[in-house]
mmCIF file of C-alpha atoms in Angstrom:
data_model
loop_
_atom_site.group_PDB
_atom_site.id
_atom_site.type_symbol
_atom_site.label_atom_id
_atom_site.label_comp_id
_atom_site.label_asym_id
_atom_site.label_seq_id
_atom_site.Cartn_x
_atom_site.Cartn_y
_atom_site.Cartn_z
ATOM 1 C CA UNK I 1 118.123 97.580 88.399
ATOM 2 C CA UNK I 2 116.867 101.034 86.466
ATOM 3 C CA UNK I 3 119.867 101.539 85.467
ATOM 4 C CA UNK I 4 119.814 98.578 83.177
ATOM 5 C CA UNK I 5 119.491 99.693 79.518
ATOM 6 C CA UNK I 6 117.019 96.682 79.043
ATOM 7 C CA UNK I 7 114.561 97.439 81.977
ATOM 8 C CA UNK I 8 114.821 101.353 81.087
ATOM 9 C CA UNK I 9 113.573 100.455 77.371
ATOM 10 C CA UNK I 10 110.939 98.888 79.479
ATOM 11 C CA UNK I 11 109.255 101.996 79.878
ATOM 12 C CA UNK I 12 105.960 100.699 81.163
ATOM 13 C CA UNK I 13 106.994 98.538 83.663
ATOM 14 C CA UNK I 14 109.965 101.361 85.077
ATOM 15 C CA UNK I 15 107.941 103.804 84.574
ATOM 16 C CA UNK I 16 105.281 102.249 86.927
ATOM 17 C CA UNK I 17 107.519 100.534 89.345
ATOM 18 C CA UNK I 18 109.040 104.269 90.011
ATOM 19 C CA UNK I 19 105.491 105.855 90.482
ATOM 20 C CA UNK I 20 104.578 102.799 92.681
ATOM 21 C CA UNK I 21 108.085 103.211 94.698
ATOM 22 C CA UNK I 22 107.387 107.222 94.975
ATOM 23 C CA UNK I 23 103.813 106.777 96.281
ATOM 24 C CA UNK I 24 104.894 104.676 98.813
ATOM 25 C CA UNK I 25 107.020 107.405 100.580
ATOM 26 C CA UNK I 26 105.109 110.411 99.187
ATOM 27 C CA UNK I 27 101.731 108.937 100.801
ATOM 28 C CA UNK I 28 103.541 108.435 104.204
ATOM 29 C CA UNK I 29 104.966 111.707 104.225
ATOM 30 C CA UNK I 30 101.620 113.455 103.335
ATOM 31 C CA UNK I 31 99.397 111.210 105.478
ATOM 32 C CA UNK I 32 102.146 111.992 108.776
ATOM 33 C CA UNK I 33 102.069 115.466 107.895
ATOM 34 C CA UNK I 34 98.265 115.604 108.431
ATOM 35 C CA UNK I 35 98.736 114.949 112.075
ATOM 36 C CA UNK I 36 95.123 113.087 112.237
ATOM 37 C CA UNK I 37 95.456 109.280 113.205
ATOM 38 C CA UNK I 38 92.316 108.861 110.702
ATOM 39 C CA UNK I 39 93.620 109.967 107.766
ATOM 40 C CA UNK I 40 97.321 108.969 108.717
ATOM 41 C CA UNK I 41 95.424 105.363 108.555
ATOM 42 C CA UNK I 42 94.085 106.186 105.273
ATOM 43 C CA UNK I 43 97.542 107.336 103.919
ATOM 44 C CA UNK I 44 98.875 104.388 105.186
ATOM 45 C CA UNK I 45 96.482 102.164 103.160
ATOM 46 C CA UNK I 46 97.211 103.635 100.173
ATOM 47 C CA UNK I 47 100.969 103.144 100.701
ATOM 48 C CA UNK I 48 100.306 99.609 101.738
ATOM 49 C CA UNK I 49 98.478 99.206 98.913
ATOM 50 C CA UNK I 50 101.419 100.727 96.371
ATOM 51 C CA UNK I 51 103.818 98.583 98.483
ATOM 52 C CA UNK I 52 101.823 95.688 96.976
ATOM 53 C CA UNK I 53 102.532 96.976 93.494
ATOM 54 C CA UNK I 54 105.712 97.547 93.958
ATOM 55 C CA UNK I 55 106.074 94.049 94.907
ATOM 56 C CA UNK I 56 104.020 92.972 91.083
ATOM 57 C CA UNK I 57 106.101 95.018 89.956
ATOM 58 C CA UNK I 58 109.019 93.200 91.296
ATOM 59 C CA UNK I 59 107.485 89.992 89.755
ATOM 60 C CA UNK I 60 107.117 91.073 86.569
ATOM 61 C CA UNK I 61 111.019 92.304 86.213
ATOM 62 C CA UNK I 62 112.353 89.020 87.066
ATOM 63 C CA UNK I 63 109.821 87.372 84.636
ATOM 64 C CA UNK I 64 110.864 89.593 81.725
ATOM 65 C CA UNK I 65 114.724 88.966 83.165
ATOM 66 C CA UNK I 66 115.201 92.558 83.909
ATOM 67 C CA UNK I 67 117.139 91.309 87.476
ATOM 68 C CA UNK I 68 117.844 87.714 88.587
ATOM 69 C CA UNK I 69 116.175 85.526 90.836
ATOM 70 C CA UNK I 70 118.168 86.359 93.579
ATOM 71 C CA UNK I 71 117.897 89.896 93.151
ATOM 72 C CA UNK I 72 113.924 89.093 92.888
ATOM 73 C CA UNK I 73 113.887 87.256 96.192
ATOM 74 C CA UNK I 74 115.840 90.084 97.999
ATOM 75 C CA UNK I 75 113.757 92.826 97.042
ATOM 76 C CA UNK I 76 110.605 91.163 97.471
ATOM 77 C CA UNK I 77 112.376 90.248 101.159
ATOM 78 C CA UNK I 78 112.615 93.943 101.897
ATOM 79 C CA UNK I 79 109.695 94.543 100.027
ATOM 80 C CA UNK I 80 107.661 92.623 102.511
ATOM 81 C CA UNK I 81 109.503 93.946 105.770
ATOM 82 C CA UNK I 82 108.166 97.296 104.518
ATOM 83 C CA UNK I 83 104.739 95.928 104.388
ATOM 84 C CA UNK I 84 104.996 94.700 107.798
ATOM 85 C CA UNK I 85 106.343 97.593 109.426
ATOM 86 C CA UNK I 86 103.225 99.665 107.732
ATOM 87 C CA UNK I 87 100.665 97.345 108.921
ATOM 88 C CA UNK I 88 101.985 97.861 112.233
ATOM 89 C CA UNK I 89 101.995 101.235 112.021
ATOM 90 C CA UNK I 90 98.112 100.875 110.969
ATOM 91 C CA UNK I 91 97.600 98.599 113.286
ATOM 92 C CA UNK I 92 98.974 100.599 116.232
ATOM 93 C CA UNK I 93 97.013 104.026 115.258
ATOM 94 C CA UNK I 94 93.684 101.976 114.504
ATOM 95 C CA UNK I 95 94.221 100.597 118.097
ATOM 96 C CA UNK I 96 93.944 104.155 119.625
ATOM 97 C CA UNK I 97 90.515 104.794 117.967
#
């Protein structure tokens, strides 16, 4: 998908999707290398959170036919087992406070 020359002249809408797919891992890694459930928890929420934009962001592509629907419904598929796998995560360290 940013490969496409049309979503790459889309610079505001790659350009956040990236930034929205990079704090999702960078806020993981920096929350699990805290080694604190508490603010593993909060790192969590903001990667939830960028998860959720990602997913927008996912939206908005397929409305301005950047990627198909298909392609749409498969990303937001694994978009959404991310999601639950980092609510459980939360949900699993909250549970030990």
């Amino acid at each position: 998908m940013v490969q496409r020359p049309a979503f790459r002249q889309d610079r505001a809408l790659s350009d956040q999707l990236n930034r929205a797919a990079l704090s999702v891992l960078f806020n993981i890694s920096e929350g699990f290398l805290r080694r604190r459930d508490k603010e593993m928890m909060q790192f969590l929420r903001y990667a939830i959170a960028s998860n959720g934009e990602l997913k927008a962001g996912y939206y908005a592509a397929d409305g301005r036919a950047h990627i198909s629907g298909a392609e749409t419904a498969a990303l937001i598929s694994l978009n959404e087992s991310i999601a639950r796998m980092l609510r459980r995560w939360h949900t699993t360290l909250a549970a030990k406070d």
